[in-house]
Coordinates of C-alpha atoms in Angstrom, one line a residue:
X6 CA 104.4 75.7 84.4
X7 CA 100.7 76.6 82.9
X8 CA 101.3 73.8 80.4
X9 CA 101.9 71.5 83.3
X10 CA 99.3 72.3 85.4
X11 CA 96.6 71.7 82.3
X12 CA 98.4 68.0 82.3
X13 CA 97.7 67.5 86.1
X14 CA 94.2 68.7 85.6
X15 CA 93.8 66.5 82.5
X16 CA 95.2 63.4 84.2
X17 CA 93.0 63.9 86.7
X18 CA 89.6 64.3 85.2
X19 CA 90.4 61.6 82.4
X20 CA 91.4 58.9 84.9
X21 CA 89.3 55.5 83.2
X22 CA 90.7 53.6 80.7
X23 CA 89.9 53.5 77.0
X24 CA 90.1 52.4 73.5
X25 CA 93.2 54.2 72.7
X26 CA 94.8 52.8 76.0
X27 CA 97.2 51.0 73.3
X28 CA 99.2 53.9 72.2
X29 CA 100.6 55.0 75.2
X30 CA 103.2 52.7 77.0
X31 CA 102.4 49.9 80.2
X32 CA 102.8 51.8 83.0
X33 CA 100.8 55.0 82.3
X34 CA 97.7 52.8 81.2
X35 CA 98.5 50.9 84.8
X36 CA 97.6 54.0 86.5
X37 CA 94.2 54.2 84.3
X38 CA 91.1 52.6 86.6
X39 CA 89.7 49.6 84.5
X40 CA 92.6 49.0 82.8
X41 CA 93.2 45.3 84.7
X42 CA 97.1 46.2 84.7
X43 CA 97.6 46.6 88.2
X44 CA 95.8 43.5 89.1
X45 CA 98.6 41.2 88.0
X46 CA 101.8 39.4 89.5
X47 CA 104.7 41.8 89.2
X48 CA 107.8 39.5 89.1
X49 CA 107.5 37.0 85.4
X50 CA 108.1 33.4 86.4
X51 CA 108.5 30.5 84.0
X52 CA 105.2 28.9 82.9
X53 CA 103.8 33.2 83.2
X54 CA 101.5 33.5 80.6
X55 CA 102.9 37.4 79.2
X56 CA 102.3 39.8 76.1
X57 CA 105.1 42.0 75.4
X58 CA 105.2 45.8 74.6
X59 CA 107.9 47.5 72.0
X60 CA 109.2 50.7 73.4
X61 CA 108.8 52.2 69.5
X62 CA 105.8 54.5 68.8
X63 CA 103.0 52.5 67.4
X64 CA 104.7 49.4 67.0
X65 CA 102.5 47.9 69.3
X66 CA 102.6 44.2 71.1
X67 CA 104.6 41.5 69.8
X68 CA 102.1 38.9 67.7
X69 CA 101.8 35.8 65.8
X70 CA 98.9 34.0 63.9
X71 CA 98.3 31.1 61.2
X72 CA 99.4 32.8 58.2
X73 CA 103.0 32.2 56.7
X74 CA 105.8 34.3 55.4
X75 CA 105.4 34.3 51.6
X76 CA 109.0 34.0 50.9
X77 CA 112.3 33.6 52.7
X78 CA 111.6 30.6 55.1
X79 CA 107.7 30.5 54.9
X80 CA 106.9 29.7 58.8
X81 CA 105.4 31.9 60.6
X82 CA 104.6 35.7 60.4
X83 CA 106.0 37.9 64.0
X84 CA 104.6 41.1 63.4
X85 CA 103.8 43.8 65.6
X86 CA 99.9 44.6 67.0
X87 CA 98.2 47.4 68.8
X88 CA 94.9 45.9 69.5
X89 CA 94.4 43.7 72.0
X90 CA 94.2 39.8 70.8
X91 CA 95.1 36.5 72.2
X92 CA 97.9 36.3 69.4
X93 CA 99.5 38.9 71.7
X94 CA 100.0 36.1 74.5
X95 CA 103.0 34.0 74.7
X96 CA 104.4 31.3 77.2
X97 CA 107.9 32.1 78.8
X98 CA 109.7 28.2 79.3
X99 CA 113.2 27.6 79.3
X100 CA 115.6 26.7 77.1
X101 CA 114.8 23.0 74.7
X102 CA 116.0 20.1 77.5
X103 CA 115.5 21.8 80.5
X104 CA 112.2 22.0 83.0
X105 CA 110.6 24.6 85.3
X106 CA 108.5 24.1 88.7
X107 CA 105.3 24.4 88.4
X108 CA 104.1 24.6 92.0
X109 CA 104.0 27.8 94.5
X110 CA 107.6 26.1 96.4
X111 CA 109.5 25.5 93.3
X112 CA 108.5 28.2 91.2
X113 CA 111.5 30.0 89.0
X114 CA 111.5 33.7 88.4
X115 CA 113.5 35.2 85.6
X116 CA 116.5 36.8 85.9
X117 CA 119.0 39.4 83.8
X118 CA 120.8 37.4 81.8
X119 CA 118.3 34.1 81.8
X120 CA 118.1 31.9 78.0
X121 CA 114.5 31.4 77.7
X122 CA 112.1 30.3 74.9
X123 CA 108.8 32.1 74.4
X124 CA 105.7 29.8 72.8
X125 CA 102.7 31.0 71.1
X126 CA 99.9 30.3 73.0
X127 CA 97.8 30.4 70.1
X128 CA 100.1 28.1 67.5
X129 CA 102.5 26.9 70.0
X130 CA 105.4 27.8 68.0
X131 CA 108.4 29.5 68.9
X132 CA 109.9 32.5 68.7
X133 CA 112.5 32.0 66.3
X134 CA 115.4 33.4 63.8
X135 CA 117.4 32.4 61.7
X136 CA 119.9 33.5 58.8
X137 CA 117.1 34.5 56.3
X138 CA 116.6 37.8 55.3
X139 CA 113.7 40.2 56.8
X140 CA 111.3 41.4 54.5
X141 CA 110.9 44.8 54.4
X142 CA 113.9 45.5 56.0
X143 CA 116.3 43.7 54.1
X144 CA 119.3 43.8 56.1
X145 CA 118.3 42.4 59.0
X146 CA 117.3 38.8 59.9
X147 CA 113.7 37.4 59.6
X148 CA 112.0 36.4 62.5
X149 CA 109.4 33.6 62.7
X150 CA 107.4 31.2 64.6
X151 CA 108.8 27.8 64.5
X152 CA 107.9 24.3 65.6
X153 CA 105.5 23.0 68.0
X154 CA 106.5 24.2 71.3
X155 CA 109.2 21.3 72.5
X156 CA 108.6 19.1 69.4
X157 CA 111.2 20.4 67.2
X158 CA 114.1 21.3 69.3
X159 CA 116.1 24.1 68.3
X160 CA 118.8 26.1 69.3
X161 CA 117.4 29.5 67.1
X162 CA 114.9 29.7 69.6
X163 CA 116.8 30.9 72.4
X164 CA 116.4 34.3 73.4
X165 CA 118.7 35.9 76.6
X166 CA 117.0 38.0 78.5
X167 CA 119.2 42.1 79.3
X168 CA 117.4 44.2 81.8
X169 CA 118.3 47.6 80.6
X170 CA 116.2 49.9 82.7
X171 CA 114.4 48.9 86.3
X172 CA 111.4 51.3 87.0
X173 CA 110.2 49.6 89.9
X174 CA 112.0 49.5 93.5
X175 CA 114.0 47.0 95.3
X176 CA 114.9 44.3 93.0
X177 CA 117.8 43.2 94.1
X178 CA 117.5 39.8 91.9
X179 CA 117.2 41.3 89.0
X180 CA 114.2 39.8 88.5
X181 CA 111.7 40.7 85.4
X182 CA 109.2 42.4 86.3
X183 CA 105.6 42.9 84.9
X184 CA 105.5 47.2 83.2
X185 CA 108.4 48.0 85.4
X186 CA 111.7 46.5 84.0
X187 CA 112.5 47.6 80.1
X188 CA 114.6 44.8 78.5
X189 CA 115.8 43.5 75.4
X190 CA 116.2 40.0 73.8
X191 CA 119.3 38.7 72.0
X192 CA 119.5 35.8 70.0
X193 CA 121.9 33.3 71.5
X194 CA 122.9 31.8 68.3
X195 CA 123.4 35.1 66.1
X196 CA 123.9 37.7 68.9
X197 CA 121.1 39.8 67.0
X198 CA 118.4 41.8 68.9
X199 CA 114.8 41.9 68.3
X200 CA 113.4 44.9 67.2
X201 CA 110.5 46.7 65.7
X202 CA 111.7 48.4 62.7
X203 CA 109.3 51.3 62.5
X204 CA 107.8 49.8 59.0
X205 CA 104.9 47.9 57.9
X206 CA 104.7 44.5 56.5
X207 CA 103.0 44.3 53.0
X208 CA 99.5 42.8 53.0
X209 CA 99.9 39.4 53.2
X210 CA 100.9 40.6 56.9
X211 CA 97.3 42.6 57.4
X212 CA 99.8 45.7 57.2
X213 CA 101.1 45.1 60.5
X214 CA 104.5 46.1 62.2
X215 CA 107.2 44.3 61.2
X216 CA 109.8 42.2 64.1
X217 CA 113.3 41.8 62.7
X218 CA 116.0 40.4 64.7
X219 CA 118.8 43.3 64.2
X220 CA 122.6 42.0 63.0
X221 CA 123.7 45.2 63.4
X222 CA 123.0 45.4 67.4
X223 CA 121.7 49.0 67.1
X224 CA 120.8 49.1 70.6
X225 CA 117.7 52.0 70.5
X226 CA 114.3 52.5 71.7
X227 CA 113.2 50.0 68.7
X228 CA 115.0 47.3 70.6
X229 CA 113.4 47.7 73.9
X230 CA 110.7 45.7 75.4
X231 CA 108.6 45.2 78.7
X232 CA 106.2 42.8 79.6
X233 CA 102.3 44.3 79.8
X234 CA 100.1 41.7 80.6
X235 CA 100.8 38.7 83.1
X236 CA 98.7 35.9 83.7
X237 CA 100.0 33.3 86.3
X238 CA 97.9 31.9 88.8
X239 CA 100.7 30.7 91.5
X240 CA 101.9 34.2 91.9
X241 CA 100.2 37.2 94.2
X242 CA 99.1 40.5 92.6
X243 CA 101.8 43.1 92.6
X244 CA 101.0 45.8 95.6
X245 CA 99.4 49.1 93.8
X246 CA 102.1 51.0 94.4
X247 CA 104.3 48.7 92.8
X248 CA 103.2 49.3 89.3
X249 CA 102.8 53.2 89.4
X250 CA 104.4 56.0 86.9
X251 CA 105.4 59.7 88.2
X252 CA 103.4 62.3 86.9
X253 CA 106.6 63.6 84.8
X254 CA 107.0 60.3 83.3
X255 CA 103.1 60.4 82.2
X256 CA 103.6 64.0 81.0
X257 CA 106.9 63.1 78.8
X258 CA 105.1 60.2 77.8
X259 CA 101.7 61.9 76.7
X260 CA 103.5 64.8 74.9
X261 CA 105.1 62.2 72.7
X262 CA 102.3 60.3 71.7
X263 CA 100.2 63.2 70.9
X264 CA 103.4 64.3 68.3
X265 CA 103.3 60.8 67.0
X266 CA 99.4 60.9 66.6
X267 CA 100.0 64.2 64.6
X268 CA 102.7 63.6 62.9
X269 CA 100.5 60.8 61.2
X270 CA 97.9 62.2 59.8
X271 CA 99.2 62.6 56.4
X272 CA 97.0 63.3 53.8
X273 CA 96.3 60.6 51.4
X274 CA 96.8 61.5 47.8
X275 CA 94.5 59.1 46.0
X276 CA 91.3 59.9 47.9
X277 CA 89.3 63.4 48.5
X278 CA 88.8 64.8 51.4
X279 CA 86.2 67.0 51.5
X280 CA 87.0 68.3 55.3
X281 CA 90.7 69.5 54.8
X282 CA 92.0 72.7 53.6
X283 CA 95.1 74.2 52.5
X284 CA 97.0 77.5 54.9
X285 CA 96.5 79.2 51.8
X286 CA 92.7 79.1 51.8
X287 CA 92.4 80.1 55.7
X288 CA 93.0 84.0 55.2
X289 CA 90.2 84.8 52.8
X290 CA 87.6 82.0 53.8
X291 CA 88.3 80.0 50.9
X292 CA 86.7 76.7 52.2
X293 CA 84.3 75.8 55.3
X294 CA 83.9 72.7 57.4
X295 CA 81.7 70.2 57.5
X296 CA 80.8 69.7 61.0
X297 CA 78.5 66.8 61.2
X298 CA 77.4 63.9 59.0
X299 CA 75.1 63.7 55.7
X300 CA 72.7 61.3 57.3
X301 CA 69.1 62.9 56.5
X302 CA 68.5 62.5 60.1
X303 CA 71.5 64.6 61.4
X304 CA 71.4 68.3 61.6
X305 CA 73.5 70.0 59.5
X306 CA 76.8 72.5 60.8
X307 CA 78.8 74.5 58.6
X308 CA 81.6 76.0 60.0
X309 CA 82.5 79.3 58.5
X310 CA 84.0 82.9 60.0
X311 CA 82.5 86.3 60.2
X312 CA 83.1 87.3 57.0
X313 CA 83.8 91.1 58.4
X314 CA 85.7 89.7 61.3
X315 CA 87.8 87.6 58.9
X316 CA 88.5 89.1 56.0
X317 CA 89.2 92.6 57.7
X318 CA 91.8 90.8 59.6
X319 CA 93.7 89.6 56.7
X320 CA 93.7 93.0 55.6
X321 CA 95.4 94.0 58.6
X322 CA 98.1 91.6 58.5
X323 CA 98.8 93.0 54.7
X324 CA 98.6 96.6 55.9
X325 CA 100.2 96.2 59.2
X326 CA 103.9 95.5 57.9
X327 CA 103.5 98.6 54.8
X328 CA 102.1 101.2 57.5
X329 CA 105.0 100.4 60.0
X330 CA 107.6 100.4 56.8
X331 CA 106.3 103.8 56.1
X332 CA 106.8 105.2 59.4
X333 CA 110.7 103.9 59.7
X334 CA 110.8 105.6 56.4
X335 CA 109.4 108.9 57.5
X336 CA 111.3 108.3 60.7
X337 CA 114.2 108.3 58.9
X338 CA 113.5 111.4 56.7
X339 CA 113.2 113.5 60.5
X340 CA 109.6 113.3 60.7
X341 CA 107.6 112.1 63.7
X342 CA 104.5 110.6 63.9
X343 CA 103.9 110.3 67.2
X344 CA 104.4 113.2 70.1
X345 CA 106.6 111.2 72.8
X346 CA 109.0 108.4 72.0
X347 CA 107.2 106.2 74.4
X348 CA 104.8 106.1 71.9
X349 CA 106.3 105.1 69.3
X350 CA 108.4 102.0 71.1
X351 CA 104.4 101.1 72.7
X352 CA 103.3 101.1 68.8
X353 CA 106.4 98.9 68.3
X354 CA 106.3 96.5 71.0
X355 CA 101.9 96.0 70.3
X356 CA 102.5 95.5 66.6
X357 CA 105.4 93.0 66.7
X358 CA 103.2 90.6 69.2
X359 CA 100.0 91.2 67.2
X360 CA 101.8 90.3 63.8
X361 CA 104.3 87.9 65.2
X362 CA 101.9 85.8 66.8
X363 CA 99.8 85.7 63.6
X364 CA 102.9 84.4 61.6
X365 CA 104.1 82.1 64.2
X366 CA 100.4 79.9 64.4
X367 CA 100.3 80.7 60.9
X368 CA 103.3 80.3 59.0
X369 CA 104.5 76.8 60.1
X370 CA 101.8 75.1 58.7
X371 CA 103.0 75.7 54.8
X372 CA 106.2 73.1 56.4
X373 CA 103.9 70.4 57.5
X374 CA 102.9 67.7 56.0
X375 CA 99.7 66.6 58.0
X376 CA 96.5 66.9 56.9
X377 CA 95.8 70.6 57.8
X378 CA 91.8 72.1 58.4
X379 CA 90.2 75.6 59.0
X380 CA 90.5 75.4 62.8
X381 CA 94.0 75.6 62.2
X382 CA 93.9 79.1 61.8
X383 CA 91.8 79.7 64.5
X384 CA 95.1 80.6 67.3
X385 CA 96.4 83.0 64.2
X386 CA 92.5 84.9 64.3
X387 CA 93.2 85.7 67.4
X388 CA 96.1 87.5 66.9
X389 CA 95.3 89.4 63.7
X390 CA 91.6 90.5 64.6

């Protein structure tokens, strides 16, 4: 319940969007003021004008640009971006042959279960797969960016549209909806999915995430989509209640993305790091901390412990654990240390919580494998000073 409450207090006193808005999903960073999410028409019409989010961790917003595939069928790259970039935006029309309204009377939402295309705004091509092989993740199917919107009709560019979760209320329709409904999109032709595979494509892909179409339907997270951003000028903003997360949501949603942010700092073998330490060096003040830059105009922080404070402590630790194994001996040999049992079970009960807390902020570190530094230990002080 503590925990919680710092969460509500957080969300309330970091309420403005950010730079890092990216990493958390739609809907919490529609409940951010200046984020320009909520200002935006909540059911997706054809002609909408939409970027689309993956539902995996860092995978980011499905993109396109100029540069080509290498290998396999050399049209264009899909990869996955976190940064906002008009080679995020895409067109939703319908399927090669067939036309939409384009006025406020004959508009055409889409539905669960609608075929759609969905063109590049940037390149006009279209999202596309085929039977080529992905290139990091070889199993699957590649998919590209092909032809030049309606020029080249065909069929591998048809995508159906399954609604899997509706966040929002009342939508009896079915309709998709902007941050609220999480979809996924099969490919008609090869009844594949399209997914973010969790990897990154080499460099000739700028290192981005890479989009596969899935053969083997593994219907996860990695498969699911919503829509993020929607521009479409014949359609009313969405009411502001309309595109609003719970507070639990935010707070699931937050505690994953701060293990994901954690869980990536991995330190980097071929370069130094003159700021990280090992658990190793922490109990006897091995290595400081550079606190600040080198620039000559900076002042200079160092951050090191009370040597007295610090080193004493480690002693303890080492001494705690002997002295209490040489009173269960002597204990055990009829001779009391203490006057009244009460005592005894007090010392007990004070030395397990001062020594287990140590080891429990301490200990797990050594079965990390993020970058670790000297504030680490700082939670584990506590305990054994």
């Amino acid at each position: 319940a503590i925990y919680m409450l710092c969460f509500v207090v957080h969300f309330n006193l970091l309420y403005k969007s950010g730079p890092g808005d990216a990493e958390m999903d739609s809907l919490f960073q529609a409940g951010l003021q200046g984020s320009g999410l909520q200002n935006q028409p909540l059911d997706v019409a054809y002609g909408s004008k939409i970027t689309l989010k993956s539902a995996h961790p860092g995978a980011g917003l499905l993109h396109s640009h100029t540069d080509a595939y290498p290998d396999g069928s050399k049209q264009q790259q899909i990869t996955g971006y976190s940064h906002k970039d008009t080679n995020n935006d895409w067109i939703v029309k319908k399927i090669h042959g067939q036309s939409f309204g384009n006025t406020t009377e004959t508009i055409e939402f889409v539905r669960n279960g609608d075929i759609v295309r969905l063109v590049h705004e940037r390149t006009t091509r279209n999202l596309h797969s085929h039977s080529v092989a992905g290139h990091v993740s070889k199993r699957d199917w590649e998919v590209s960016g092909y032809g030049l919107d309606g020029t080249y009709p065909d069929a591998n560019d048809h995508w159906r549209v399954e609604v899997v979760e509706e966040l929002s209320r009342n939508n009896p329709e079915r309709r998709l909806r902007t941050l609220a409904t999480r979809f996924r999109l099969r490919h008609v032709n090869q009844n594949c999915v399209l997914r973010a595979t969790g990897k990154s494509l080499p460099q000739w892909a700028w290192r981005q995430a890479e989009m596969v179409c899935d053969r083997r339907n593994h219907l996860d997270e990695n498969t699911l989509w919503n829509v993020e951003n929607h521009v479409n000028p014949l359609l009313p903003p969405a009411k502001s209640d309309q595109l609003r997360s719970s507070f639990l949501r935010n707070f699931v949603r937050l505690n994953l993305a701060m293990a994901r942010s954690n869980n990536a700092l991995t330190p980097d073998k071929d370069k130094f790091d003159a700021l990280s330490s090992s658990p190793q060096d922490w109990p006897v003040m091995r290595l400081g901390m550079r606190m600040c830059g080198w620039e000559d105009g900076e002042v200079k922080f160092w951050l090191i412990g009370n040597p007295v404070v610090w080193l004493v402590s480690t002693l303890a630790v080492v001494l705690g654990p002997i002295q209490m194994l040489y009173y269960v001996v002597r204990r055990q040999r009829g001779l009391c240390d203490f006057a009244r049992q009460n005592e005894w079970e007090t010392h007990l009960y004070v030395s397990g919580i001062l020594w287990g807390g140590w080891a429990l902020h301490y200990l797990p570190f050594y079965a990390m494998g993020r970058v670790t530094y000297q504030h680490h230990y700082f939670p584990a002080l506590y305990f054994a000073a």
